[in-house]
Amino acid sequence: MSRSSHAAVARSATTERTATAVVGTLALLAGLLALVVGAGWLGSDRATRPVADPVAVDWLGGSGVLGRLLALLLGLVLLALGVRWAVRALRPEHHPEVEFDDADGELRVSARAVTEAVQDDARGIDGVSRARVTLVGTEQRPALRLLLALRRGTDVRAVWSALEHRVLGRARDALGLERLPAAVHLELDAAEGHRVR
Amino acid sequence: MRALIRILATLIGVAVAVAGVLTIIEVLWAWWRPASAPLWVPWPGWLDQASTTTWQDTGTRVTAALVALAGLVLVLLAASARRHHLALHDPAPDVTVTTSSRSLARVVGHRVRAETGVRSASVTATRGHVTVRAVPAPVDGDETLQPRLLAVVRDLVDDLPLREKPRVTVTVVSSRERREHQPEPSRSRPATPGLRPGS
């Protein structure tokens, strides 16, 4: 299995999942630890101490510059992490422009032009009722994502070979790329004439 | 799930960033003018309150339990937001093909309903398991229906170039039994055509 075509199957949600999992794990551990302390499992003496323990408060207050700098550092880390997560989650998926050299020099092809051509090719395959194509990845390593709806009774293997020889081969040739990873999602037995809700 | 995790991550990111900014502002303000602290966040009040409540107070325990529960929900959401595609064999290097469990259920459902002696059928499909519940035609006292359907569905699933072959279970519910027991139809997803074909 090729990693780059596998990555094009769907937009990555790794950052979002990591951020949620990290915050969730921290909250879970903090809550459980507080419950354990409250239940007296770390000593009944500890359970009856105030939440803002005077020892800790005095130490922090008496530490002067160090405590403040630590608090400032914590604030900066939170700010940087939070902004990074929010920006990553809100940013729309990147659709690269493809660049290649022709006789006159460099030519940029918009992602839209590429995908429309591939989409038309894919719709021409026997048994394909709908096709949606997007170009994903980076400028250096673009990849195609194809969403094909197949009519009932279509032979999946026939669609595969048509895809490989007619659609993807042509797309590679047209773009002058040796490699163009592709992720194909098939909706089998898709009903025609029904609108996507 | 993947859309939800995107929204959640945005909210978490904004909340974390705001917490960071407020921390920085309050620390700098308290450093610069200790007498007029706090600026916006009433943290001295919180500190006073926290120095009078103990770890074993009900309030502390309820808060801790709620925080732990919220954390657990976040962890579960993050874990469930993985890709739910069924992988097919790669037809060529650099090409990955996937389909949906809904598609598989649709294919199996159409095939089973096309068999003679089947009045209706519901299909549930996951990556590892295809479950068919078929109701036979009322007049047909066909004992061979279950093995026949099993063979048909097995052939059909084997014929699809799925990377992971799902197990197949076929249950034939007789109409009489169905009337007596009233089995719950809500849990099985009927694979009718036109079920959100684009999803």
XYZ file of C-alpha atoms in Angstrom:
396
model
C 0.000 0.000 0.000
C 1.298 3.369 -0.934
C 1.390 5.875 1.879
C 0.730 8.933 -0.259
C -2.378 7.553 -1.910
C -3.608 6.309 1.452
C -3.176 9.789 2.902
C -5.401 11.218 0.173
C -8.411 9.081 1.160
C -9.746 11.727 3.477
C -8.613 14.940 5.043
C -6.350 14.266 7.990
C -7.841 14.889 11.414
C -4.691 14.010 13.341
C -4.137 17.432 14.922
C -7.778 17.735 15.938
C -7.862 14.266 17.409
C -4.567 14.773 19.241
C -5.681 18.109 20.717
C -8.986 16.650 21.899
C -7.335 13.530 23.270
C -4.642 15.494 25.142
C -7.125 17.878 26.770
C -9.472 14.982 27.535
C -6.719 12.861 29.100
C -5.502 15.757 31.245
C -9.046 16.487 32.468
C -9.680 12.794 33.156
C -6.440 12.384 35.133
C -6.903 15.634 37.072
C -10.485 14.727 37.969
C -9.557 11.204 39.034
C -6.585 12.437 41.076
C -8.814 14.955 42.879
C -11.337 12.176 43.602
C -8.565 9.926 44.932
C -7.277 12.710 47.203
C -10.830 13.483 48.343
C -11.509 9.830 49.154
C -8.505 9.838 51.477
C -6.562 7.165 49.592
C -3.477 9.367 49.764
C -3.886 9.743 53.520
C -6.927 10.951 55.445
C -4.866 13.952 56.531
C -4.514 15.068 52.912
C -8.265 14.788 52.302
C -9.026 17.344 54.995
C -6.512 19.904 53.714
C -7.853 22.855 51.708
C -7.774 22.618 47.907
C -5.526 25.700 47.758
C -3.053 24.287 50.246
C -1.440 27.111 52.298
C 1.939 25.407 51.951
C 1.764 25.532 48.155
C 0.257 29.033 48.083
C 2.944 30.377 50.428
C 5.687 28.704 48.411
C 4.402 30.204 45.162
C 3.851 33.632 46.718
C 7.256 33.578 48.348
C 9.101 32.401 45.279
C 8.877 35.895 43.796
C 10.123 36.190 40.255
C 10.339 32.447 39.588
C 6.644 31.760 40.206
C 5.610 34.671 38.036
C 7.904 33.665 35.216
C 6.566 30.111 35.362
C 3.007 31.421 35.208
C 3.917 33.660 32.253
C 5.567 30.743 30.484
C 2.487 28.583 31.054
C 0.302 31.346 29.623
C 2.498 31.643 26.536
C 2.486 27.893 25.959
C -1.315 27.772 26.288
C -1.704 30.703 23.916
C 0.585 29.197 21.269
C -1.003 25.740 21.481
C -4.568 27.070 21.446
C -4.012 29.366 18.464
C -2.261 26.559 16.579
C -5.080 24.071 17.190
C -7.836 26.523 16.305
C -6.095 27.687 13.118
C -5.379 24.124 12.015
C -8.983 23.082 12.611
C -10.515 26.102 10.863
C -8.221 26.208 7.837
C -9.863 24.743 4.736
C -8.170 21.811 3.080
C -5.343 22.790 0.758
C -5.917 22.226 -2.939
C -2.552 22.647 -4.649
C -1.907 24.346 -7.959
C 0.148 22.142 -10.202
C 3.180 23.590 -11.909
C 5.001 22.124 -14.844
C 7.433 23.204 -17.505
C 6.351 23.463 -21.076
C 8.160 24.925 -24.095
C 7.546 28.524 -23.000
C 8.672 28.036 -19.468
C 6.589 27.503 -16.423
C 2.874 27.013 -16.546
C 0.587 26.893 -13.563
C -2.541 24.835 -13.763
C -5.278 25.479 -11.244
C -6.538 22.603 -9.156
C -9.985 23.220 -10.591
C -8.892 22.752 -14.188
C -7.220 19.466 -13.344
C -10.109 18.064 -11.378
C -12.735 19.033 -13.939
C -10.876 17.208 -16.678
C -10.414 14.088 -14.546
C -14.038 14.282 -13.444
C -15.249 14.275 -17.058
C -13.041 11.276 -17.821
C -14.307 9.394 -14.786
C -17.945 10.062 -15.688
C -17.266 8.409 -19.019
C -16.496 5.046 -17.393
C -19.203 2.427 -17.805
C -21.239 2.075 -14.641
C -20.188 5.358 -13.022
C -23.235 7.467 -12.244
C -21.556 10.286 -10.349
C -17.978 11.418 -9.947
C -16.401 14.091 -7.795
C -12.692 14.743 -7.990
C -10.482 16.959 -5.847
C -6.776 17.618 -5.950
C -5.167 17.353 -2.525
C -1.683 17.155 -1.051
C 1.093 19.665 -1.620
C 2.421 21.469 -4.682
C 5.413 19.141 -4.739
C 3.388 15.994 -4.196
C -0.169 16.409 -5.416
C -2.664 13.556 -5.155
C -6.122 12.932 -6.536
C -9.175 12.095 -4.480
C -11.993 10.543 -6.488
C -15.477 9.836 -5.219
C -17.302 7.548 -7.621
C -20.877 6.293 -7.363
C -21.404 3.035 -9.238
C -24.683 1.803 -10.645
C -26.141 -1.449 -9.414
C -24.472 -4.531 -10.826
C -21.335 -2.740 -11.991
C -18.206 -4.876 -11.969
C -15.787 -3.172 -9.608
C -12.758 -4.696 -11.322
C -13.789 -3.354 -14.722
C -14.086 0.110 -13.215
C -10.620 -0.297 -11.696
C -8.933 -1.068 -14.965
C -10.776 1.727 -16.771
C -9.732 4.082 -13.996
C -6.105 3.088 -14.139
C -5.724 3.037 -17.903
C -8.005 5.798 -19.059
C -8.481 8.253 -16.230
C -5.391 8.198 -14.042
C -2.994 7.471 -16.881
C -4.325 10.433 -18.820
C -4.185 12.682 -15.790
C -0.525 11.772 -15.225
C 0.327 12.355 -18.864
C -1.535 15.649 -18.991
C 0.224 16.943 -15.907
C 3.587 15.557 -16.896
C 3.863 13.794 -13.561
C 5.475 10.424 -13.173
C 3.580 9.733 -9.995
C 0.119 10.928 -9.139
C -1.196 9.015 -6.135
C -4.944 8.561 -6.160
C -7.461 7.622 -3.499
C -10.716 6.300 -4.896
C -13.838 5.999 -2.766
C -16.547 3.852 -4.326
C -20.217 4.063 -3.452
C -21.602 0.741 -4.625
C -25.149 0.176 -5.862
C -25.825 3.861 -5.592
C -29.330 4.849 -6.514
C -29.689 7.214 -9.394
C -31.887 10.235 -9.364
C -31.819 10.549 -5.593
C -30.442 13.777 -4.368
C -27.709 13.698 -1.802
C -29.261 14.894 1.383
C -17.641 12.269 14.060
C -14.835 13.785 12.046
C -16.790 17.017 11.549
C -17.628 17.111 15.254
C -13.992 16.639 16.252
C -13.044 19.566 13.989
C -15.553 21.852 15.723
C -14.505 20.578 19.142
C -10.817 21.121 18.394
C -11.591 24.700 17.315
C -13.486 25.410 20.532
C -10.785 23.776 22.658
C -8.096 25.741 20.827
C -9.902 29.057 21.357
C -10.559 28.246 25.028
C -6.925 27.271 25.644
C -5.652 30.391 23.861
C -8.001 32.656 25.863
C -6.882 30.986 29.099
C -3.267 31.634 28.096
C -3.886 35.305 27.307
C -5.782 35.876 30.570
C -2.994 34.186 32.537
C -0.363 36.414 30.941
C -2.398 39.597 31.473
C -3.260 38.828 35.100
C 0.322 37.857 35.998
C 1.775 41.000 34.402
C -0.878 43.208 35.990
C -0.365 41.697 39.448
C 3.385 42.160 38.979
C 3.111 45.752 37.834
C 0.357 46.925 40.217
C -0.100 44.426 43.035
C -2.446 46.783 44.852
C -5.061 47.005 42.093
C -4.996 43.305 41.101
C -7.003 41.586 39.707
C -7.680 43.215 36.370
C -10.514 41.075 34.906
C -10.442 37.614 36.417
C -11.419 37.576 40.126
C -8.692 35.081 41.014
C -8.023 36.317 44.591
C -11.658 35.458 45.380
C -11.194 31.981 43.881
C -8.043 31.529 45.915
C -9.862 32.501 49.123
C -12.661 30.077 48.351
C -10.204 27.303 47.506
C -8.374 27.797 50.807
C -11.591 27.211 52.772
C -12.867 24.146 50.874
C -11.123 20.837 51.462
C -10.531 17.939 49.074
C -13.230 15.816 50.711
C -15.981 18.470 50.423
C -18.919 17.390 48.293
C -18.471 20.378 46.002
C -14.856 19.458 45.271
C -15.754 15.825 44.622
C -18.691 16.662 42.328
C -16.522 19.093 40.354
C -13.730 16.499 40.099
C -16.176 13.831 38.912
C -17.626 16.185 36.292
C -14.161 17.146 35.036
C -13.137 13.474 34.820
C -16.358 12.625 32.973
C -15.897 15.466 30.477
C -12.321 14.277 29.912
C -13.511 10.730 29.288
C -16.075 11.957 26.757
C -13.365 13.938 24.917
C -11.034 10.920 24.838
C -13.806 8.670 23.492
C -14.780 11.245 20.855
C -11.164 11.572 19.743
C -10.851 7.798 19.517
C -14.046 7.374 17.510
C -13.137 10.012 14.918
C -11.003 7.620 12.894
C -11.652 6.762 9.268
C -14.504 4.357 8.801
C -13.737 3.204 5.308
C -13.537 -0.375 4.111
C -10.305 -0.884 2.219
C -10.315 -2.647 -1.128
C -7.262 -4.170 -2.738
C -5.083 -1.642 -4.537
C -5.624 -2.031 -8.283
C -2.250 -0.405 -9.017
C 0.655 1.016 -7.049
C -0.143 4.529 -5.821
C -3.884 3.923 -5.967
C -5.922 3.297 -2.811
C -9.525 2.212 -3.167
C -12.083 2.337 -0.373
C -15.797 1.897 -0.015
C -18.310 2.414 2.770
C -19.992 -0.148 4.989
C -23.252 1.364 3.814
C -22.327 0.422 0.245
C -21.591 -3.150 1.269
C -24.922 -3.365 3.091
C -26.679 -2.029 0.009
C -25.066 -4.552 -2.328
C -25.863 -7.471 -0.027
C -29.412 -6.226 0.586
C -30.223 -5.948 -3.105
C -28.820 -9.409 -3.774
C -30.696 -11.063 -0.894
C -34.010 -9.456 -1.809
C -33.604 -10.656 -5.390
C -33.568 -14.288 -4.173
C -36.812 -16.230 -4.463
C -38.583 -16.939 -1.213
C -37.430 -13.765 0.527
C -40.109 -11.312 1.483
C -37.885 -8.711 3.094
C -34.419 -8.419 4.515
C -32.332 -6.063 6.582
C -28.560 -5.923 6.442
C -25.988 -4.505 8.807
C -22.425 -4.343 7.581
C -19.225 -3.394 9.362
C -15.591 -3.889 8.448
C -15.516 -7.368 9.953
C -19.091 -8.625 9.900
C -22.103 -8.724 7.583
C -25.369 -9.601 9.288
C -28.463 -10.444 7.273
C -31.932 -10.876 8.733
C -34.294 -12.238 6.145
C -38.047 -12.767 6.381
C -39.230 -15.581 4.073
C -42.284 -15.357 1.865
C -45.280 -16.551 3.930
C -46.342 -19.538 1.807
C -42.876 -20.851 1.316
C -41.947 -23.487 3.889
C -38.442 -23.613 2.466
C -35.951 -25.225 4.851
C -33.030 -24.575 2.540
C -33.474 -20.814 2.513
C -30.912 -20.071 5.233
C -28.021 -22.124 3.752
C -28.896 -20.880 0.276
C -28.813 -17.230 1.376
C -25.601 -17.812 3.317
C -23.919 -19.262 0.219
C -25.177 -16.408 -1.956
C -23.990 -13.711 0.419
C -20.628 -15.447 0.977
C -20.075 -15.654 -2.771
C -21.043 -12.036 -3.208
C -18.744 -10.796 -0.424
C -15.875 -13.016 -1.620
C -16.318 -11.622 -5.091
C -15.801 -8.063 -3.900
C -12.096 -7.212 -3.743
C -12.248 -6.341 -0.046
C -8.932 -6.394 1.767
C -10.511 -7.744 4.935
C -13.124 -10.440 4.340
C -16.040 -9.898 6.707
C -17.734 -12.830 8.425
C -21.255 -13.480 7.204
C -24.227 -14.301 9.413
C -27.653 -15.016 7.941
C -30.707 -15.345 10.133
C -34.037 -16.350 8.678
C -36.917 -15.185 10.830
C -40.138 -17.025 10.095
C -43.192 -14.808 9.766
C -44.966 -16.615 12.625
C -41.985 -16.235 14.931
C -41.764 -12.604 13.962
C -45.341 -11.988 14.926
C -44.966 -13.758 18.266
C -41.668 -12.298 19.397
C -41.809 -8.900 17.735
C -38.037 -8.683 17.288
C -36.692 -5.186 17.463
C -36.343 -3.893 13.911
C -34.800 -0.632 14.991
C -31.290 -1.966 15.573
C -30.729 -3.348 12.116
C -30.286 -0.851 9.371
C -32.435 -1.627 6.354
C -30.315 -1.380 3.258
C -32.852 0.328 1.077
C -31.632 2.044 -2.049
C -31.281 5.766 -1.837
C -29.933 5.854 1.690
C -27.798 8.942 1.431
C -25.777 7.679 -1.536
C -23.237 10.467 -1.269
C -22.147 9.928 2.291
